[in-house]
mmCIF file with all atom_site columns, C-alpha atoms and ligand atoms in Angstrom:
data_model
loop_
_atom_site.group_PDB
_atom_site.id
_atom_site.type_symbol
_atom_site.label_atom_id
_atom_site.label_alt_id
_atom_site.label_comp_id
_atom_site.label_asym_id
_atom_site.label_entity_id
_atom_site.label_seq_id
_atom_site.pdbx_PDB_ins_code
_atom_site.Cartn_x
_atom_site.Cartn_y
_atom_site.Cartn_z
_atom_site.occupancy
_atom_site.B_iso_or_equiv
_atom_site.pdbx_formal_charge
_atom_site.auth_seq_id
_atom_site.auth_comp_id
_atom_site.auth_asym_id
_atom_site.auth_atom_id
_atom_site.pdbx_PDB_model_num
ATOM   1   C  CA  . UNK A 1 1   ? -0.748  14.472  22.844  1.00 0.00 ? 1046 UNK A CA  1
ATOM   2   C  CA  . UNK A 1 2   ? -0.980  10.382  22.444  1.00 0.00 ? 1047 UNK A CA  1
ATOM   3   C  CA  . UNK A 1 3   ? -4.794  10.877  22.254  1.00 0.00 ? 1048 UNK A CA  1
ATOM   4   C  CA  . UNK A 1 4   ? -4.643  12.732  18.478  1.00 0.00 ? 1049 UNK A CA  1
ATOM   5   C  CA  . UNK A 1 5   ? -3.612  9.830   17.342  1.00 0.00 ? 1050 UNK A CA  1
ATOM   6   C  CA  . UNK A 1 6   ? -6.179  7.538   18.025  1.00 0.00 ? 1051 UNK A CA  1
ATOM   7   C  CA  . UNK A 1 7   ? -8.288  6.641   15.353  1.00 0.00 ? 1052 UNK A CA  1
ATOM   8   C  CA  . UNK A 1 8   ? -11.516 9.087   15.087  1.00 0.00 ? 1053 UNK A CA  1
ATOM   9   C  CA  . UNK A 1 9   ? -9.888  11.578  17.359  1.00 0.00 ? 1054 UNK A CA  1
ATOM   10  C  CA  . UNK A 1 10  ? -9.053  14.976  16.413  1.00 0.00 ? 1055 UNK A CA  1
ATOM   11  C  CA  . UNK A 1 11  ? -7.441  17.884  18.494  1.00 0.00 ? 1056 UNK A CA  1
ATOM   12  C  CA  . UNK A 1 12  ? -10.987 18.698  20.253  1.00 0.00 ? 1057 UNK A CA  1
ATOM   13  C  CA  . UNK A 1 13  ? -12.445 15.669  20.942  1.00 0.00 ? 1058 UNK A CA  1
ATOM   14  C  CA  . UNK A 1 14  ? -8.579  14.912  21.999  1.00 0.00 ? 1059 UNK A CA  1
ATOM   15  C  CA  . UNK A 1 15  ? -8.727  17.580  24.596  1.00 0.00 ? 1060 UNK A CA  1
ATOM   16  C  CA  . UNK A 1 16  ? -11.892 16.744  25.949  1.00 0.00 ? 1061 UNK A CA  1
ATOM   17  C  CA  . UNK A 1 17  ? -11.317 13.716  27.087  1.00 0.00 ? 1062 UNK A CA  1
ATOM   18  C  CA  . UNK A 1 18  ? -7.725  14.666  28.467  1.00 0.00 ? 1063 UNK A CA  1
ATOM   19  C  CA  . UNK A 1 19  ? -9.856  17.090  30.134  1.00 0.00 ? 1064 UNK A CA  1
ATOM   20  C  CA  . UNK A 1 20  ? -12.421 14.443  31.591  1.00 0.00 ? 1065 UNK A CA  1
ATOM   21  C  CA  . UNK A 1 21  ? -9.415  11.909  32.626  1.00 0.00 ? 1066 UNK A CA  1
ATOM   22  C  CA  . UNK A 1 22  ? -7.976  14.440  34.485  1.00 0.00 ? 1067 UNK A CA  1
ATOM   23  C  CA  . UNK A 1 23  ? -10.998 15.297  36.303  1.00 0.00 ? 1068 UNK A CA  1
ATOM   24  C  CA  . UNK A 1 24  ? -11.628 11.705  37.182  1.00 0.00 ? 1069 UNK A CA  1
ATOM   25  C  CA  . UNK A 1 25  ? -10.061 10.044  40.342  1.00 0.00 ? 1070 UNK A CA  1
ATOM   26  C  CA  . UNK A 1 26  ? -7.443  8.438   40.820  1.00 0.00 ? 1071 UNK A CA  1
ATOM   27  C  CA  . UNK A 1 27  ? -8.938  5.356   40.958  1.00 0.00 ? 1072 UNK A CA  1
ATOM   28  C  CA  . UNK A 1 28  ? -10.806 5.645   38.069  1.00 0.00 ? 1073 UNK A CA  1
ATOM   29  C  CA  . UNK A 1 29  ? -7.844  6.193   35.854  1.00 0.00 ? 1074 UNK A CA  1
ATOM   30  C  CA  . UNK A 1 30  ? -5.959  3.121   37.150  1.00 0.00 ? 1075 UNK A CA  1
ATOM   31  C  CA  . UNK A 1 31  ? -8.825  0.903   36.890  1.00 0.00 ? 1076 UNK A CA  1
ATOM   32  C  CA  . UNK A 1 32  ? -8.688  2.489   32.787  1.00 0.00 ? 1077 UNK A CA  1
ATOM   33  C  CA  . UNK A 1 33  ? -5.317  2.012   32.455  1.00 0.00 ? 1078 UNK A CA  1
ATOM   34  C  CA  . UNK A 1 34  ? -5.166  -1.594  33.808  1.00 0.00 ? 1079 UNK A CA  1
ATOM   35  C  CA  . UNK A 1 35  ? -8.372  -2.822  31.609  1.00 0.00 ? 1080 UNK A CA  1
ATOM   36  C  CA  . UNK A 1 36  ? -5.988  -1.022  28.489  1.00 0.00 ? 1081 UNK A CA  1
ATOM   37  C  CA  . UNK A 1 37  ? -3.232  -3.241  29.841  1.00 0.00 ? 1082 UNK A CA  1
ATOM   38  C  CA  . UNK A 1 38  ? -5.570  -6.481  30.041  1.00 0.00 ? 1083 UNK A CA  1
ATOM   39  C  CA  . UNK A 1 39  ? -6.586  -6.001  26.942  1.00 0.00 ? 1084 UNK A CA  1
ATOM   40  C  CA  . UNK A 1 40  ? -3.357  -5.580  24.874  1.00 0.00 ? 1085 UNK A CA  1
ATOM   41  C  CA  . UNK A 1 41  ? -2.150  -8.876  26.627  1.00 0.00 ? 1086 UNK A CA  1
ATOM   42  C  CA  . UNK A 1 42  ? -5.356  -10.616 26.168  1.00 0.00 ? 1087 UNK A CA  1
ATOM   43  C  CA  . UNK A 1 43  ? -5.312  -10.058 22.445  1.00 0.00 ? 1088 UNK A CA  1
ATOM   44  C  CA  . UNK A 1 44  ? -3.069  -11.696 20.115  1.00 0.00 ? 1089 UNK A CA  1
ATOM   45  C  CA  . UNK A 1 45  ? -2.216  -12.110 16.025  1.00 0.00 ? 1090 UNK A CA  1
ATOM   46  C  CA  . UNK A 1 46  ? -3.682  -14.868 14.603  1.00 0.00 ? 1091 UNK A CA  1
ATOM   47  C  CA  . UNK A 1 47  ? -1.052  -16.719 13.126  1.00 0.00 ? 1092 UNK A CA  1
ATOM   48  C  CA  . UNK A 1 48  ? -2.757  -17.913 10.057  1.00 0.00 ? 1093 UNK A CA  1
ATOM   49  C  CA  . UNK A 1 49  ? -4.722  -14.373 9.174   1.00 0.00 ? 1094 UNK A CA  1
ATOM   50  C  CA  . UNK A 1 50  ? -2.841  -12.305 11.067  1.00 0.00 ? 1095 UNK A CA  1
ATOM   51  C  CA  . UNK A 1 51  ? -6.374  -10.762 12.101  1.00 0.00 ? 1096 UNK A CA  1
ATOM   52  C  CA  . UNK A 1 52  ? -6.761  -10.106 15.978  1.00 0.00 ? 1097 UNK A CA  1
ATOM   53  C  CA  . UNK A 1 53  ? -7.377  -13.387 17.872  1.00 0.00 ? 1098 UNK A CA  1
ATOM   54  C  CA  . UNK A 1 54  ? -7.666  -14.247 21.911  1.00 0.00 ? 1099 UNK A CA  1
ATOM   55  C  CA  . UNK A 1 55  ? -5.156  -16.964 21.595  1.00 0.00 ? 1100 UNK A CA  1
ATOM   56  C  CA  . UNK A 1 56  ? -2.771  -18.643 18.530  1.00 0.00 ? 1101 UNK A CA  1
ATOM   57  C  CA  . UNK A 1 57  ? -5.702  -18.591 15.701  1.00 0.00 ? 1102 UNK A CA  1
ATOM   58  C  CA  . UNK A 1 58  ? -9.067  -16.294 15.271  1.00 0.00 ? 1103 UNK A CA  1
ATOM   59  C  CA  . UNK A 1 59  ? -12.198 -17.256 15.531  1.00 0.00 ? 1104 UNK A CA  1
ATOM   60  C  CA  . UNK A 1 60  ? -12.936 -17.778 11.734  1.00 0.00 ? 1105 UNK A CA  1
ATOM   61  C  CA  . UNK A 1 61  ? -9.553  -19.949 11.265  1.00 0.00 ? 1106 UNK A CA  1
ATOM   62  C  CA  . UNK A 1 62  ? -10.108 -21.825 13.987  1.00 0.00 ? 1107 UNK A CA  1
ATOM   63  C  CA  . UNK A 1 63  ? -14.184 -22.266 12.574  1.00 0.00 ? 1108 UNK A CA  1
ATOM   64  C  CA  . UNK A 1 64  ? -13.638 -25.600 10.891  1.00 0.00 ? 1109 UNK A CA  1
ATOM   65  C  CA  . UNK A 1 65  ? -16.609 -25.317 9.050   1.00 0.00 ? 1110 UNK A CA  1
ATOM   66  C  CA  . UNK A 1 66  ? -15.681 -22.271 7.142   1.00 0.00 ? 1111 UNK A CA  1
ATOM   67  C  CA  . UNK A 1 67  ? -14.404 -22.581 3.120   1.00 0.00 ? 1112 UNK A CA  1
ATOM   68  C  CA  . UNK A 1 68  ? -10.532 -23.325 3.118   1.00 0.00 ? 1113 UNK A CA  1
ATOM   69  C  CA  . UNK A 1 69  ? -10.448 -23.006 -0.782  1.00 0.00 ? 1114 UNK A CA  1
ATOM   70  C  CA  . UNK A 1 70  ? -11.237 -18.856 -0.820  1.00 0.00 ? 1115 UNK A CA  1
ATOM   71  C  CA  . UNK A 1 71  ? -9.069  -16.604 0.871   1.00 0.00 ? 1116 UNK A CA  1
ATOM   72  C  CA  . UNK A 1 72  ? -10.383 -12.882 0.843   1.00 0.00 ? 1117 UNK A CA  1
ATOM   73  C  CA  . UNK A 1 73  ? -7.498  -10.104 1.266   1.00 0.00 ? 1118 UNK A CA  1
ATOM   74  C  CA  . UNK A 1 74  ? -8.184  -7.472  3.639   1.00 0.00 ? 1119 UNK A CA  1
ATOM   75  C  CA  . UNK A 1 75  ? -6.838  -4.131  4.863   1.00 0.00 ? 1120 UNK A CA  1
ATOM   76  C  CA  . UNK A 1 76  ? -7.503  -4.458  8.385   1.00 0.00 ? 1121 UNK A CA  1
ATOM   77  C  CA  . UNK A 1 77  ? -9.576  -6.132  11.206  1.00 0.00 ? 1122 UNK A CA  1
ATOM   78  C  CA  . UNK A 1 78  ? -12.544 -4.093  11.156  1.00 0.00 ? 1123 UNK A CA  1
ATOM   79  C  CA  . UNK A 1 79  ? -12.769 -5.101  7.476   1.00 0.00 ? 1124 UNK A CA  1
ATOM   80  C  CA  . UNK A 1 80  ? -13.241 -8.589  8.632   1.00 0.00 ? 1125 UNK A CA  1
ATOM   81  C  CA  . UNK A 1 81  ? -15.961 -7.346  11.017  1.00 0.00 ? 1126 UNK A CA  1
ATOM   82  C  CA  . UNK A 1 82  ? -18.041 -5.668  8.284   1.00 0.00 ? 1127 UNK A CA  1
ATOM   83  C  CA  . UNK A 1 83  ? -18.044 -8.416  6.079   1.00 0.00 ? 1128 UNK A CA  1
ATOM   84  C  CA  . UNK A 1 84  ? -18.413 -10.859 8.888   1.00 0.00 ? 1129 UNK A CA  1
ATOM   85  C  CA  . UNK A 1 85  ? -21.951 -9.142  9.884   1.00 0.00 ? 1130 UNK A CA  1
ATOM   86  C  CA  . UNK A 1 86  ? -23.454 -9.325  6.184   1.00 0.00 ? 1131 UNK A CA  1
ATOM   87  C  CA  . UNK A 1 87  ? -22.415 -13.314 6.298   1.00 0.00 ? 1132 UNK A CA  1
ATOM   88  C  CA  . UNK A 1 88  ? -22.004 -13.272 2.371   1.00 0.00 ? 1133 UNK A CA  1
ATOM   89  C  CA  . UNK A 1 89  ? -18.916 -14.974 2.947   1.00 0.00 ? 1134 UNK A CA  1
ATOM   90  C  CA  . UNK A 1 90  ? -17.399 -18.199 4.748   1.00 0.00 ? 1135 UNK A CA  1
ATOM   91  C  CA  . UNK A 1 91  ? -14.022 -18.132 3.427   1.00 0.00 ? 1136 UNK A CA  1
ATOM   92  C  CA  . UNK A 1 92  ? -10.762 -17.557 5.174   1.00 0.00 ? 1137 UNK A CA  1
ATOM   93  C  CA  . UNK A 1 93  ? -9.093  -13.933 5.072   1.00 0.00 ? 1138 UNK A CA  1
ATOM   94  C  CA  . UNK A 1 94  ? -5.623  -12.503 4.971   1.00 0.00 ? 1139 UNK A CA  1
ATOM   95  C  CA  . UNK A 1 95  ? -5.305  -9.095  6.606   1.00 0.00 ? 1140 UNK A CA  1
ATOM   96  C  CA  . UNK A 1 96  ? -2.331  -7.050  4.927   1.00 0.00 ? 1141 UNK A CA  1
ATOM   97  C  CA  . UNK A 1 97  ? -1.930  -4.394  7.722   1.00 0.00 ? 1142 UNK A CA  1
ATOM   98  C  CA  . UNK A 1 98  ? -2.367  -1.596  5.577   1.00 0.00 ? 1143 UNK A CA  1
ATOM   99  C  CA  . UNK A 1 99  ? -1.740  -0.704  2.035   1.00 0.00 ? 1144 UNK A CA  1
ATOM   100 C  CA  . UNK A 1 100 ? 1.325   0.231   -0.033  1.00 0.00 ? 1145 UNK A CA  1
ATOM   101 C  CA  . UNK A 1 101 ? 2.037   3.898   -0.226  1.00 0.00 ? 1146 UNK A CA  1
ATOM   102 C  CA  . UNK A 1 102 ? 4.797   5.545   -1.623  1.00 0.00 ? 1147 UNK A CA  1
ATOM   103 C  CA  . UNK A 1 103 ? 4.020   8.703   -0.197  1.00 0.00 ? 1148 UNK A CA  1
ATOM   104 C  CA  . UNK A 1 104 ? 4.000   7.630   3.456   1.00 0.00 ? 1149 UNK A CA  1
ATOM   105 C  CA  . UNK A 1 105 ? 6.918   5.212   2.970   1.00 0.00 ? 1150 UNK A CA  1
ATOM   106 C  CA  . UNK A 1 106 ? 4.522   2.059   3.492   1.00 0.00 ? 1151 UNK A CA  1
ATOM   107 C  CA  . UNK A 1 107 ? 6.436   -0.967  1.362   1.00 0.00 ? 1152 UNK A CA  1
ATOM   108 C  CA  . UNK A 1 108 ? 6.039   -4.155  0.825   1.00 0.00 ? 1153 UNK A CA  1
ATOM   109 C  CA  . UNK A 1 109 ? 7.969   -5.855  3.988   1.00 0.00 ? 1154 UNK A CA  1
ATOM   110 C  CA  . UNK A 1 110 ? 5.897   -3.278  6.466   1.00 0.00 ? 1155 UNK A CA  1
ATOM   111 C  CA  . UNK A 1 111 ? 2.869   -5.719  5.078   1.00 0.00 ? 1156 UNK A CA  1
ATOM   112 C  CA  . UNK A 1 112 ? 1.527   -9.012  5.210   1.00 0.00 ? 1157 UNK A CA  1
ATOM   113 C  CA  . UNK A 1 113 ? 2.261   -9.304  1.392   1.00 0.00 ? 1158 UNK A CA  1
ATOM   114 C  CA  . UNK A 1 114 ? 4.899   -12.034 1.797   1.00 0.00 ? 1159 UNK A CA  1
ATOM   115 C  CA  . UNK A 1 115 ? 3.062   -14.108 3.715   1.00 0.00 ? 1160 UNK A CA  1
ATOM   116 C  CA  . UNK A 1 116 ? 0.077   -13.529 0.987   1.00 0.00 ? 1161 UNK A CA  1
ATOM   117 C  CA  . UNK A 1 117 ? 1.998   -15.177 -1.382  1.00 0.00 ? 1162 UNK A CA  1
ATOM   118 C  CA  . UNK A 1 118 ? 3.275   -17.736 0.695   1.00 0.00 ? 1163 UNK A CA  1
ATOM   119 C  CA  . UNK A 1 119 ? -0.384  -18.427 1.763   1.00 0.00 ? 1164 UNK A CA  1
ATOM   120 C  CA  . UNK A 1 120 ? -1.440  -18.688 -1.658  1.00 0.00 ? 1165 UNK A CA  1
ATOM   121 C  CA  . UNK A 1 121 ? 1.471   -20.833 -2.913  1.00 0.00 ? 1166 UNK A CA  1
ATOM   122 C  CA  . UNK A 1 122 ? 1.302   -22.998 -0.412  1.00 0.00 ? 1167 UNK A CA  1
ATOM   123 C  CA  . UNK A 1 123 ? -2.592  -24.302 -1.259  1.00 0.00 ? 1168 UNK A CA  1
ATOM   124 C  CA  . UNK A 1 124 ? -2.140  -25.418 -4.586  1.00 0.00 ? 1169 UNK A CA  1
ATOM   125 C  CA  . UNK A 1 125 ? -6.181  -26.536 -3.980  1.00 0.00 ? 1170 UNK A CA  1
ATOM   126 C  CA  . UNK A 1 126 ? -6.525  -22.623 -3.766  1.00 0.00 ? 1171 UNK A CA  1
ATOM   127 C  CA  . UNK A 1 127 ? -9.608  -21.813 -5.666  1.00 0.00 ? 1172 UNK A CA  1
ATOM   128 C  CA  . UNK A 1 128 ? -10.402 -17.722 -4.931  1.00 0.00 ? 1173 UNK A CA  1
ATOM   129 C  CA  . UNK A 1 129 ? -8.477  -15.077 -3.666  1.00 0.00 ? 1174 UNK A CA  1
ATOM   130 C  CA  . UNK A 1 130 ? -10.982 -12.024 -3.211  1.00 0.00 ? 1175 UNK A CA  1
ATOM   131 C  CA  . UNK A 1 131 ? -9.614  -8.484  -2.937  1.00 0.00 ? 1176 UNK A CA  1
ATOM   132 C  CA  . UNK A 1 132 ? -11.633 -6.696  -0.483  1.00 0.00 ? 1177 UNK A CA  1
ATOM   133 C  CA  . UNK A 1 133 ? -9.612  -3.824  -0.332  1.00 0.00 ? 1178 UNK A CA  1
ATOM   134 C  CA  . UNK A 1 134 ? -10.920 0.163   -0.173  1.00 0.00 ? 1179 UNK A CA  1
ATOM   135 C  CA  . UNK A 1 135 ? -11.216 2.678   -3.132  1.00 0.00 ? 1180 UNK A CA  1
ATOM   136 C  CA  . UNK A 1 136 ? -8.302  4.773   -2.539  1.00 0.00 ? 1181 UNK A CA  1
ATOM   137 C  CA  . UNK A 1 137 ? -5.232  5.115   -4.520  1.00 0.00 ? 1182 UNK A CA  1
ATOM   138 C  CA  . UNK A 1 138 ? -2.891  3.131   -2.244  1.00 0.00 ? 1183 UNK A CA  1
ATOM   139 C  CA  . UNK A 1 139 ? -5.696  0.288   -1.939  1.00 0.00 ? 1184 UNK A CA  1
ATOM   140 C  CA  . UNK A 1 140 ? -5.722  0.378   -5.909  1.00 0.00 ? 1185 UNK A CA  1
ATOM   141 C  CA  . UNK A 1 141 ? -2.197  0.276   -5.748  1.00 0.00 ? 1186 UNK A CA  1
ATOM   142 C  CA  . UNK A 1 142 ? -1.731  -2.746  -3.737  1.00 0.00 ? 1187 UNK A CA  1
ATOM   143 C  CA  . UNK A 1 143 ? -4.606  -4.390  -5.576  1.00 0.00 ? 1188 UNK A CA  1
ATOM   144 C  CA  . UNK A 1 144 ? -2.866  -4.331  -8.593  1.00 0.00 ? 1189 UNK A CA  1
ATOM   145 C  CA  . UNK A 1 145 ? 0.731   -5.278  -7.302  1.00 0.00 ? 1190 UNK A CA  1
ATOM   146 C  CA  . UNK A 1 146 ? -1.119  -8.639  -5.465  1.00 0.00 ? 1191 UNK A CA  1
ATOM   147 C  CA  . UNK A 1 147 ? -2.484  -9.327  -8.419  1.00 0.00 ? 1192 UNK A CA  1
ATOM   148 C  CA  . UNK A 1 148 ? 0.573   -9.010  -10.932 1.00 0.00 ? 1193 UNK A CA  1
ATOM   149 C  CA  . UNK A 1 149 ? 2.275   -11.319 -8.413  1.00 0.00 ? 1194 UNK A CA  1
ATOM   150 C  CA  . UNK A 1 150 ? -0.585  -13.671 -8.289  1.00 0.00 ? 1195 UNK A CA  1
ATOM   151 C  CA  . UNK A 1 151 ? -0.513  -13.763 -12.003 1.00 0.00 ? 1196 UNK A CA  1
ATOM   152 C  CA  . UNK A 1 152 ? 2.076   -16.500 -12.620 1.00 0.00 ? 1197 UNK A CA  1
ATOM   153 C  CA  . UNK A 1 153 ? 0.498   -18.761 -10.107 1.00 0.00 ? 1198 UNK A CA  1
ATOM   154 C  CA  . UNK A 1 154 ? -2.730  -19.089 -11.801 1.00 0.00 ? 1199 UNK A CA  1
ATOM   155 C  CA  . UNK A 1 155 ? -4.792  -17.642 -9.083  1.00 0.00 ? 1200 UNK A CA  1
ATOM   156 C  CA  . UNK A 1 156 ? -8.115  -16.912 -9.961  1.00 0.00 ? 1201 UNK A CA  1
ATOM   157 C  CA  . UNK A 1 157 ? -8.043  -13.709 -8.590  1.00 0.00 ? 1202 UNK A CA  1
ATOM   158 C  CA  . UNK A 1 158 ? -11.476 -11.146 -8.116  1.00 0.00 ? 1203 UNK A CA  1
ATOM   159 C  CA  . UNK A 1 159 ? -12.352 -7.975  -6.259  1.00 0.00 ? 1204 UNK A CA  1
ATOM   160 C  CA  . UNK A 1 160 ? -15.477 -7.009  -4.952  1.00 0.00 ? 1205 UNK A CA  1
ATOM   161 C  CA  . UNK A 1 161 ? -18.053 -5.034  -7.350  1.00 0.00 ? 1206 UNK A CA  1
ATOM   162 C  CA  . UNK A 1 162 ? -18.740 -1.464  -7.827  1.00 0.00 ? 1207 UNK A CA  1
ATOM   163 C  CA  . UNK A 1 163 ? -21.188 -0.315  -5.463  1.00 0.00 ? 1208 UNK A CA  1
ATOM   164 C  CA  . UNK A 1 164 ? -18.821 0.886   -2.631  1.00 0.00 ? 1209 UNK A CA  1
ATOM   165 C  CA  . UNK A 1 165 ? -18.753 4.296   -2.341  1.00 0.00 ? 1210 UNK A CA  1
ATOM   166 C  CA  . UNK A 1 166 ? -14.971 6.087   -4.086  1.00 0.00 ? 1211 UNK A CA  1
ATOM   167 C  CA  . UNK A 1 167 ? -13.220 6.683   -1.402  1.00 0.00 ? 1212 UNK A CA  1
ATOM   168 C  CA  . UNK A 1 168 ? -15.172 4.662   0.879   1.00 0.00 ? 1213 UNK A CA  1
ATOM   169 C  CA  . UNK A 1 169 ? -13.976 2.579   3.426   1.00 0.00 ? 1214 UNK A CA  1
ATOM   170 C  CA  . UNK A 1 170 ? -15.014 -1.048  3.975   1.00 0.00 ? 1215 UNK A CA  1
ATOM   171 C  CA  . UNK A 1 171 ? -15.275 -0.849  7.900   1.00 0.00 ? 1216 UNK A CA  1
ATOM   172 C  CA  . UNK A 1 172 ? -17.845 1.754   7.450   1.00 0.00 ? 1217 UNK A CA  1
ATOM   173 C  CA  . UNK A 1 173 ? -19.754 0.152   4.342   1.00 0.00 ? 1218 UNK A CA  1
ATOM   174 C  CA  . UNK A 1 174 ? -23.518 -0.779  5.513   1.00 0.00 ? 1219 UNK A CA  1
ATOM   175 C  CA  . UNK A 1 175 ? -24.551 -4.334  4.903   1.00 0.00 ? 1220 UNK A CA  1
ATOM   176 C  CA  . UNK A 1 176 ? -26.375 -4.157  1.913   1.00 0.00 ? 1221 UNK A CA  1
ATOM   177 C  CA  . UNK A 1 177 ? -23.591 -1.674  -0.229  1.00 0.00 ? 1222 UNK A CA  1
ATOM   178 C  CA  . UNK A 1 178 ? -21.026 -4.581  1.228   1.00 0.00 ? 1223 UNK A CA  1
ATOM   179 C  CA  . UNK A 1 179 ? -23.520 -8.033  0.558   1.00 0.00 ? 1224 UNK A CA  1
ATOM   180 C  CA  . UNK A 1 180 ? -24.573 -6.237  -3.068  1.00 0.00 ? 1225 UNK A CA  1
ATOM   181 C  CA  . UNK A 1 181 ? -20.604 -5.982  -3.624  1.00 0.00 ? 1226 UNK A CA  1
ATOM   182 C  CA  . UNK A 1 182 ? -19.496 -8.650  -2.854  1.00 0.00 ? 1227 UNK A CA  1
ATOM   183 C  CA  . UNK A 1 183 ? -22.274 -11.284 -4.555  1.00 0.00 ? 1228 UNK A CA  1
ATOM   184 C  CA  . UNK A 1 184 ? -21.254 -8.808  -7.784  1.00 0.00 ? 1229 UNK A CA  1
ATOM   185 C  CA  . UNK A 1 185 ? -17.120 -9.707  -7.575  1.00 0.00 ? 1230 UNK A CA  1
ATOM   186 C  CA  . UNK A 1 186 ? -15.736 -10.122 -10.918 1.00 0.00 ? 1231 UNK A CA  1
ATOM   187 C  CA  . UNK A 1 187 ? -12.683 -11.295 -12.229 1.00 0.00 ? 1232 UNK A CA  1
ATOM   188 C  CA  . UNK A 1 188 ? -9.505  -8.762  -11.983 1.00 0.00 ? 1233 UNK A CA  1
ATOM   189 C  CA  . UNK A 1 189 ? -6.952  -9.257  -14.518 1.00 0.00 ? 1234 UNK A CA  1
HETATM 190 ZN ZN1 . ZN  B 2 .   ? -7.120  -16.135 11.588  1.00 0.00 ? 1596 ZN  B ZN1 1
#
């Protein structure tokens, strides 16, 4: 069933609401279906960040008082929303669109790695990158790999401090664990 694989959603909850939509009316589940539709055409890729925008740019890269000279590295969108709401940072961000994993065949053309190091090569005035990736292997991973090919471009390069929970995802970090980690980022080579 399409619902499963929504984020959050397992077979229960999945059923239940099949079980609700189909017990609505018919009106009801056209009105859902064309606010769904609205929505996906409403909302675009930035083309800098590649983070969700309404229109060619996001909000924060089309914020011209934000910091050009850091660039934080995220996984996803949400990530950008959690650190967004502890306003510890008024950089720019790159969103990768996952991480690398071997395991699930994730490599590095299915990411926004390329364009990374485009970014990055491209503002020689570059002063940060941050890593604000998540604790799991993959994110490790990646972290690594962007910063071995950072390495020869004399990128200062950091990641966020310990304080985030192993395993722990960003999106879900409270405000404090993600202000207390970030104000702690250290160097990463
Ligand atoms: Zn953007």
């Amino acid at each position: 069933m399409e619902l499963t694989r929504w984020p959050g959603i397992g077979p229960k909850t999945a059923r239940r609401l099949a079980i609700y939509l189909w017990q609505q009316p018919a009106g009801v589940t056209k009105k859902i279906g064309d606010l769904l539709q609205n929505y996906q055409a409403q909302i675009s890729i930035c083309r800098q960040c590649y983070n969700l925008a309404e229109g060619e740019t996001c909000a924060v890269c089309a914020d011209t008082s934000r910091d050009r000279n850091k660039l934080c590295v995220v996984e996803g969108p949400l990530d950008i929303e959690a650190i967004e709401r502890t306003e510890a940072y008024r950089g720019l961000y790159h969103v990768l669109g996952g991480v690398l994993s071997p395991m699930e065949g994730v490599e590095e053309d299915q990411l926004r790695l390329r364009e990374l190091f485009q970014r990055v090569q491209d503002r020689p005035d570059m002063e940060e990158v941050i890593l604000a990736l998540n604790t799991s292997l993959e994110s490790e991973i990646t972290a690594r790999y962007i910063r071995q090919r950072l390495k020869p471009m004399n990128m200062k390069v950091t990641r966020l401090g310990r304080g985030l929970p192993t395993g722990g995802d960003i999106e879900f970090a409270d405000e404090i664990t993600l202000m207390a980690a970030f104000d702690g980022r250290r160097t990463y080579n």
